């Protein structure tokens, strides 16, 4: 297995973490980069000082959208640095790449190179519970050519951002608006890819929801606007009185690593996790009967996000007592406990750097 070439900027002063950290606002001073050319494959695996990219104005991703990304976190426990299921992120990145005619990465090698980068940047990992180093891998098509076809050259980079606790003032519930006008993804489209295009297309709905006082939107399926899909950057779970349901993966939903992990834990806890189609009308109806006990989102940024209110057309549904449900809290404690190395890791999800 190849090792990346490492060109380090000599740090003359110790790393001083910004305060407050926020989310995605500050970056460490090194990045990982690999280049790809058709016929040559990946080359120039490098860890080097973070610097602006210099690109030809005809670079294909800017015109035709060959841009994909990933998101995961590194956590600090004493002298240990922990990653949560990083192989899953690079496997998903390869699935996104295949959908957008972009080249695949060697998953095992990329995980090793990520570890080397995180090791070099370890002083940037904040140490308080809830804080972490957010990892952003991304790939773009860079060939200078106008013409709608796959690029012949690519850049893959990983940048790092120290982030603060998602719930700076305690684990708080969010308000979600069920979106019944705009759609996120159609079957056969890009919904299951972490493609940049998905997020550009989602901003208008999110902005309008914010203006109405909601944190995010819950998307419905694009054809019938009938079935629940997911939230902006989180998968959704609904705890009914007799099961914990999440929409089945049908090609339009992003297959979250957190989602998969939650399903496994719920199965162990004998909570009857079910992947199926969830009609929004069923949620409304069962809510009136008191059968909707909890609603929560699952994704890397917040890990678990309790939904206190769900609004669909003229229906404003308070979920439970509007606070954080018992299962949401338990899942949050379990997953973050494993991620920070404080709880046993029965599935070997945590990878030491
Ligand atoms: C990234 C993302 C998720 C969550 O995936 P995780 O791997 O759990 O972080 C869910 N939905 C969308 C649309 C996403 O972009």
Short mmCIF file of C-alpha atoms and ligand atoms in Angstrom, two decimals:
data_model
loop_
_atom_site.label_atom_id
_atom_site.label_comp_id
_atom_site.label_asym_id
_atom_site.label_seq_id
_atom_site.Cartn_x
_atom_site.Cartn_y
_atom_site.Cartn_z
CA UNK A 1 0.00 0.00 0.00
CA UNK A 2 1.34 3.40 -0.98
CA UNK A 3 2.09 6.07 1.59
CA UNK A 4 1.20 9.69 0.86
CA UNK A 5 4.05 12.13 0.28
CA UNK A 6 4.04 14.48 3.21
CA UNK A 7 5.13 18.10 2.94
CA UNK A 8 4.57 19.79 6.26
CA UNK A 9 4.50 23.40 7.09
CA UNK A 10 6.64 23.80 10.19
CA UNK A 11 4.38 24.91 13.00
CA UNK A 12 6.23 27.61 14.86
CA UNK A 13 3.48 28.20 17.40
CA UNK A 14 1.13 25.66 18.94
CA UNK A 15 -2.35 25.28 17.47
CA UNK A 16 -4.77 27.66 19.10
CA UNK A 17 -8.36 26.55 18.66
CA UNK A 18 -10.79 29.32 17.72
CA UNK A 19 -13.53 30.18 20.23
CA UNK A 20 -16.38 29.67 19.58
CA UNK A 21 -15.78 26.78 17.18
CA UNK A 22 -19.19 26.73 15.48
CA UNK A 23 -19.68 24.29 12.61
CA UNK A 24 -17.52 24.23 9.47
CA UNK A 25 -16.24 27.76 9.99
CA UNK A 26 -12.57 27.02 10.74
CA UNK A 27 -10.09 24.76 8.99
CA UNK A 28 -6.87 23.03 10.01
CA UNK A 29 -3.69 24.03 8.17
CA UNK A 30 -3.07 20.83 6.16
CA UNK A 31 -5.10 18.83 3.68
CA UNK A 32 -4.88 15.54 1.82
CA UNK A 33 -4.92 15.49 -1.96
CA UNK A 34 -4.78 12.91 -4.75
CA UNK A 35 -5.05 13.54 -8.50
CA UNK A 36 -6.53 11.33 -11.17
CA UNK A 37 -5.95 11.20 -14.92
CA UNK A 38 -7.70 8.84 -17.30
CA UNK A 39 -5.31 6.06 -18.27
CA UNK A 40 -3.05 6.74 -15.29
CA UNK A 41 -5.32 6.29 -12.29
CA UNK A 42 -4.82 8.02 -8.94
CA UNK A 43 -1.40 9.58 -8.29
CA UNK A 44 0.32 12.31 -6.25
CA UNK A 45 -1.14 11.23 -2.89
CA UNK A 46 -0.02 14.15 -0.75
CA UNK A 47 -0.51 15.73 2.65
CA UNK A 48 0.40 19.39 2.35
CA UNK A 49 -0.40 22.84 3.73
CA UNK A 50 -3.95 23.99 2.98
CA UNK A 51 -3.87 26.43 0.11
CA UNK A 52 -6.39 27.78 -2.43
CA UNK A 53 -7.06 25.57 -5.46
CA UNK A 54 -6.01 26.87 -8.83
CA UNK A 55 -8.39 25.66 -11.52
CA UNK A 56 -9.07 26.28 -15.18
CA UNK A 57 -12.35 28.22 -15.66
CA UNK A 58 -13.59 25.42 -17.93
CA UNK A 59 -13.14 22.78 -15.18
CA UNK A 60 -16.02 20.47 -15.83
CA UNK A 61 -17.49 20.24 -12.30
CA UNK A 62 -18.28 23.97 -12.35
CA UNK A 63 -20.38 23.59 -15.47
CA UNK A 64 -21.75 20.05 -15.34
CA UNK A 65 -21.76 19.18 -11.66
CA UNK A 66 -19.36 16.27 -11.24
CA UNK A 67 -18.91 17.03 -7.55
CA UNK A 68 -19.43 14.63 -4.64
CA UNK A 69 -18.53 14.71 -0.98
CA UNK A 70 -18.60 12.87 2.34
CA UNK A 71 -18.78 13.82 5.99
CA UNK A 72 -17.52 12.06 9.13
CA UNK A 73 -15.85 12.96 12.40
CA UNK A 74 -12.73 12.23 14.46
CA UNK A 75 -13.15 12.18 18.23
CA UNK A 76 -10.59 12.56 20.97
CA UNK A 77 -10.34 10.39 24.05
CA UNK A 78 -7.25 11.25 26.08
CA UNK A 79 -4.34 10.50 23.73
CA UNK A 80 -6.50 8.34 21.47
CA UNK A 81 -8.07 9.61 18.26
CA UNK A 82 -11.14 7.70 17.13
CA UNK A 83 -12.96 7.52 13.78
CA UNK A 84 -16.49 6.11 13.41
CA UNK A 85 -16.90 3.57 10.55
CA UNK A 86 -14.73 5.52 8.05
CA UNK A 87 -14.76 2.64 5.52
CA UNK A 88 -18.54 3.15 5.17
CA UNK A 89 -18.03 6.74 4.06
CA UNK A 90 -15.51 5.86 1.36
CA UNK A 91 -17.62 2.97 0.14
CA UNK A 92 -20.57 5.34 -0.13
CA UNK A 93 -18.32 7.84 -1.90
CA UNK A 94 -17.49 5.15 -4.46
CA UNK A 95 -21.23 4.58 -5.00
CA UNK A 96 -21.72 8.31 -5.52
CA UNK A 97 -18.73 8.33 -7.88
CA UNK A 98 -20.13 5.46 -9.96
CA UNK A 99 -23.46 7.28 -10.35
CA UNK A 100 -21.71 10.43 -11.61
CA UNK A 101 -19.18 8.60 -13.84
CA UNK A 102 -16.30 9.52 -11.55
CA UNK A 103 -13.40 7.23 -10.57
CA UNK A 104 -13.42 4.95 -7.53
CA UNK A 105 -11.02 5.24 -4.60
CA UNK A 106 -9.20 2.35 -2.93
CA UNK A 107 -11.21 2.31 0.31
CA UNK A 108 -8.60 0.68 2.60
CA UNK A 109 -5.80 2.90 1.29
CA UNK A 110 -7.90 6.06 1.60
CA UNK A 111 -8.76 5.21 5.22
CA UNK A 112 -5.01 4.81 5.93
CA UNK A 113 -4.24 8.14 4.26
CA UNK A 114 -7.04 9.82 6.23
CA UNK A 115 -5.52 8.44 9.44
CA UNK A 116 -2.13 9.91 8.47
CA UNK A 117 -3.74 13.33 7.90
CA UNK A 118 -5.68 13.26 11.17
CA UNK A 119 -2.54 12.20 13.06
CA UNK A 120 -0.65 15.22 11.69
CA UNK A 121 -3.56 17.52 12.57
CA UNK A 122 -4.35 15.96 15.95
CA UNK A 123 -3.69 19.17 17.90
CA UNK A 124 -6.72 20.61 16.09
CA UNK A 125 -9.11 18.07 17.62
CA UNK A 126 -11.06 19.77 20.39
CA UNK A 127 -11.31 17.73 23.58
CA UNK A 128 -14.64 18.62 25.21
CA UNK A 129 -17.50 16.17 24.92
CA UNK A 130 -19.62 17.00 21.91
CA UNK A 131 -16.74 18.67 20.08
CA UNK A 132 -14.96 16.89 17.26
CA UNK A 133 -12.90 17.24 14.11
CA UNK A 134 -15.26 17.23 11.14
CA UNK A 135 -13.76 15.50 8.10
CA UNK A 136 -14.83 16.58 4.62
CA UNK A 137 -13.60 14.41 1.71
CA UNK A 138 -14.68 15.57 -1.76
CA UNK A 139 -14.00 14.88 -5.41
CA UNK A 140 -14.41 17.16 -8.42
CA UNK A 141 -14.00 16.74 -12.19
CA UNK A 142 -11.31 19.16 -13.32
CA UNK A 143 -10.77 18.64 -17.03
CA UNK A 144 -10.79 21.94 -18.93
CA UNK A 145 -13.28 21.05 -21.63
CA UNK A 146 -16.77 22.30 -22.48
CA UNK A 147 -18.85 19.38 -23.64
CA UNK A 148 -21.21 17.31 -21.57
CA UNK A 149 -19.28 14.11 -20.87
CA UNK A 150 -17.31 12.74 -17.92
CA UNK A 151 -14.14 14.62 -17.04
CA UNK A 152 -10.82 12.90 -17.79
CA UNK A 153 -9.17 14.35 -14.68
CA UNK A 154 -10.20 14.66 -11.01
CA UNK A 155 -9.01 16.07 -7.72
CA UNK A 156 -9.80 14.31 -4.46
CA UNK A 157 -9.15 16.25 -1.27
CA UNK A 158 -9.84 15.89 2.44
CA UNK A 159 -10.10 19.02 4.55
CA UNK A 160 -10.65 19.13 8.31
CA UNK A 161 -12.66 21.48 10.48
CA UNK A 162 -12.72 21.56 14.30
CA UNK A 163 -16.39 21.82 15.29
CA UNK A 164 -18.18 22.72 18.49
CA UNK A 165 -20.87 20.71 20.23
CA UNK A 166 -23.96 20.57 17.98
CA UNK A 167 -26.14 21.18 21.00
CA UNK A 168 -24.15 23.94 22.65
CA UNK A 169 -26.97 24.64 25.11
CA UNK A 170 -28.11 21.07 25.73
CA UNK A 171 -29.82 18.40 23.63
CA UNK A 172 -32.74 20.43 22.22
CA UNK A 173 -35.66 19.39 19.97
CA UNK A 174 -36.12 20.86 16.46
CA UNK A 175 -39.22 21.95 14.51
CA UNK A 176 -39.64 20.34 11.11
CA UNK A 177 -41.90 21.38 8.22
CA UNK A 178 -43.14 18.64 5.89
CA UNK A 179 -42.38 20.02 2.41
CA UNK A 180 -45.30 19.58 0.01
CA UNK A 181 -44.24 21.81 -2.87
CA UNK A 182 -40.56 21.24 -3.68
CA UNK A 183 -38.97 17.81 -3.99
CA UNK A 184 -35.45 16.57 -3.33
CA UNK A 185 -34.94 13.49 -5.48
CA UNK A 186 -36.76 11.22 -7.90
CA UNK A 187 -36.27 7.49 -8.24
CA UNK A 188 -33.44 6.85 -10.68
CA UNK A 189 -31.94 10.26 -9.90
CA UNK A 190 -29.17 11.37 -7.53
CA UNK A 191 -30.96 10.99 -4.20
CA UNK A 192 -28.80 8.19 -2.86
CA UNK A 193 -25.57 9.95 -3.89
CA UNK A 194 -23.88 12.60 -1.76
CA UNK A 195 -23.71 14.78 -4.87
CA UNK A 196 -23.26 18.54 -4.46
CA UNK A 197 -26.24 19.08 -6.80
CA UNK A 198 -28.67 17.65 -4.23
CA UNK A 199 -27.82 20.35 -1.74
CA UNK A 200 -28.01 23.29 -4.15
CA UNK A 201 -31.47 22.05 -5.07
CA UNK A 202 -32.62 21.86 -1.46
CA UNK A 203 -31.75 25.34 -0.27
CA UNK A 204 -34.84 27.21 -1.39
CA UNK A 205 -37.21 24.93 0.52
CA UNK A 206 -34.98 25.08 3.61
CA UNK A 207 -34.84 28.87 3.43
CA UNK A 208 -38.62 29.19 3.17
CA UNK A 209 -39.07 26.80 6.09
CA UNK A 210 -36.65 28.88 8.19
CA UNK A 211 -38.65 32.02 7.42
CA UNK A 212 -41.67 30.26 8.90
CA UNK A 213 -39.73 29.37 12.06
CA UNK A 214 -38.75 25.78 11.25
CA UNK A 215 -35.28 24.28 11.52
CA UNK A 216 -35.49 22.10 8.40
CA UNK A 217 -37.86 20.40 6.00
CA UNK A 218 -38.94 16.77 5.84
CA UNK A 219 -39.04 15.72 2.19
CA UNK A 220 -41.80 13.62 0.70
CA UNK A 221 -41.41 11.32 -2.30
CA UNK A 222 -41.27 13.27 -5.56
CA UNK A 223 -43.94 11.36 -7.47
CA UNK A 224 -46.95 11.19 -5.16
CA UNK A 225 -45.83 13.57 -2.39
CA UNK A 226 -47.25 10.97 -0.06
CA UNK A 227 -44.40 9.05 1.56
CA UNK A 228 -41.89 10.34 4.08
CA UNK A 229 -38.27 10.40 2.80
CA UNK A 230 -35.70 12.28 4.90
CA UNK A 231 -34.63 15.62 6.37
CA UNK A 232 -31.98 17.97 4.85
CA UNK A 233 -28.91 16.09 6.07
CA UNK A 234 -30.49 13.50 8.33
CA UNK A 235 -32.47 10.30 7.93
CA UNK A 236 -35.78 10.21 9.79
CA UNK A 237 -37.15 7.71 12.30
CA UNK A 238 -40.67 7.57 13.70
CA UNK A 239 -41.32 5.69 16.90
CA UNK A 240 -44.88 4.42 16.77
CA UNK A 241 -46.46 2.56 19.67
CA UNK A 242 -45.53 -0.82 18.16
CA UNK A 243 -42.38 -0.24 16.03
CA UNK A 244 -39.61 2.21 15.19
CA UNK A 245 -39.99 2.91 11.47
CA UNK A 246 -37.67 4.56 8.96
CA UNK A 247 -38.26 4.90 5.21
CA UNK A 248 -36.83 1.97 3.23
CA UNK A 249 -33.95 2.83 0.86
CA UNK A 250 -35.50 3.02 -2.58
CA UNK A 251 -32.87 5.02 -4.45
CA UNK A 252 -34.08 8.48 -3.45
CA UNK A 253 -32.81 8.50 0.13
CA UNK A 254 -29.24 8.98 1.29
CA UNK A 255 -28.12 5.76 3.01
CA UNK A 256 -26.78 7.28 6.24
CA UNK A 257 -24.09 5.59 8.29
CA UNK A 258 -25.88 6.87 11.40
CA UNK A 259 -29.18 5.42 10.09
CA UNK A 260 -27.58 2.01 9.61
CA UNK A 261 -26.00 2.17 13.07
CA UNK A 262 -29.31 3.19 14.71
CA UNK A 263 -31.11 0.26 13.03
CA UNK A 264 -28.51 -2.16 14.41
CA UNK A 265 -28.69 -0.77 17.95
CA UNK A 266 -32.53 -0.76 17.90
CA UNK A 267 -32.49 -4.37 16.76
CA UNK A 268 -30.21 -5.28 19.69
CA UNK A 269 -32.53 -3.45 22.06
CA UNK A 270 -35.50 -5.41 20.66
CA UNK A 271 -37.24 -2.16 19.71
CA UNK A 272 -38.64 -3.61 16.49
CA UNK A 273 -36.92 -1.40 13.89
CA UNK A 274 -38.72 -1.54 10.53
CA UNK A 275 -37.67 -0.21 7.12
CA UNK A 276 -40.78 0.48 5.07
CA UNK A 277 -42.81 3.05 3.19
CA UNK A 278 -44.29 5.56 5.66
CA UNK A 279 -47.28 7.54 4.32
CA UNK A 280 -47.42 11.03 5.84
CA UNK A 281 -51.19 10.51 6.24
CA UNK A 282 -50.47 7.54 8.50
CA UNK A 283 -48.27 9.75 10.69
CA UNK A 284 -51.00 12.42 10.93
CA UNK A 285 -53.71 9.88 11.68
CA UNK A 286 -51.76 7.89 14.24
CA UNK A 287 -50.65 11.13 15.87
CA UNK A 288 -54.29 11.97 16.61
CA UNK A 289 -54.59 8.54 18.27
CA UNK A 290 -51.52 9.12 20.39
CA UNK A 291 -49.56 6.39 18.57
CA UNK A 292 -46.66 8.60 17.46
CA UNK A 293 -44.39 8.53 20.50
CA UNK A 294 -41.20 10.06 19.10
CA UNK A 295 -39.71 11.41 15.88
CA UNK A 296 -35.97 11.85 15.47
CA UNK A 297 -33.34 12.49 12.80
CA UNK A 298 -30.05 10.58 12.46
CA UNK A 299 -26.92 11.97 10.79
CA UNK A 300 -23.23 12.60 11.46
CA UNK A 301 -23.49 16.29 12.38
CA UNK A 302 -26.03 16.04 15.22
CA UNK A 303 -25.91 12.21 15.59
CA UNK A 304 -29.51 12.15 16.90
CA UNK A 305 -31.85 15.11 16.58
CA UNK A 306 -35.15 14.97 18.45
CA UNK A 307 -38.14 16.44 16.60
CA UNK A 308 -40.44 18.34 18.96
CA UNK A 309 -42.87 19.56 16.33
CA UNK A 310 -43.84 18.32 12.89
CA UNK A 311 -46.00 20.51 10.64
CA UNK A 312 -47.84 19.19 7.57
CA UNK A 313 -50.17 21.53 5.70
CA UNK A 314 -52.46 22.93 8.43
CA UNK A 315 -51.56 20.26 10.95
CA UNK A 316 -49.09 21.27 13.62
CA UNK A 317 -48.22 18.15 15.54
CA UNK A 318 -46.46 18.35 18.87
CA UNK A 319 -44.50 15.13 19.25
CA UNK A 320 -44.68 13.63 22.73
CA UNK A 321 -44.49 16.58 25.10
CA UNK A 322 -42.49 18.58 22.55
CA UNK A 323 -39.23 17.78 24.32
CA UNK A 324 -36.58 15.11 23.80
CA UNK A 325 -38.07 11.62 23.83
CA UNK A 326 -36.71 8.82 25.97
CA UNK A 327 -35.51 6.67 23.05
CA UNK A 328 -33.93 9.67 21.24
CA UNK A 329 -31.95 10.47 24.38
CA UNK A 330 -30.94 6.84 24.89
CA UNK A 331 -29.75 6.47 21.28
CA UNK A 332 -27.84 9.75 21.46
CA UNK A 333 -26.10 8.63 24.66
CA UNK A 334 -25.33 5.19 23.21
CA UNK A 335 -23.92 6.35 19.85
CA UNK A 336 -21.92 9.28 21.20
CA UNK A 337 -20.71 7.01 24.02
CA UNK A 338 -19.30 4.57 21.45
CA UNK A 339 -17.90 7.37 19.26
CA UNK A 340 -16.03 8.99 22.16
CA UNK A 341 -14.71 5.64 23.38
CA UNK A 342 -16.70 5.81 26.62
CA UNK A 343 -18.94 2.81 25.94
CA UNK A 344 -18.19 -0.72 24.72
CA UNK A 345 -18.00 -1.07 20.93
CA UNK A 346 -19.47 -4.54 20.26
CA UNK A 347 -19.42 -4.20 16.45
CA UNK A 348 -15.93 -2.77 16.05
CA UNK A 349 -17.30 0.46 14.59
CA UNK A 350 -14.60 2.63 16.11
CA UNK A 351 -11.23 2.81 14.35
CA UNK A 352 -8.20 4.08 16.26
CA UNK A 353 -5.92 6.45 14.33
C1 LIG B 1 -25.12 12.91 4.85
C2 LIG B 1 -26.60 12.81 4.81
C3 LIG B 1 -27.34 12.01 5.71
C4 LIG B 1 -26.72 11.33 6.91
O1 LIG B 1 -25.72 10.44 6.61
P1 LIG B 1 -24.67 10.03 7.75
O2 LIG B 1 -23.77 9.07 7.05
O3 LIG B 1 -25.43 9.42 8.83
O4 LIG B 1 -23.99 11.28 8.16
C5 LIG B 1 -28.71 11.89 5.52
N1 LIG B 1 -29.33 12.53 4.52
C6 LIG B 1 -28.65 13.32 3.66
C7 LIG B 1 -29.42 14.00 2.57
C8 LIG B 1 -27.29 13.49 3.79
O5 LIG B 1 -26.63 14.30 2.96
#
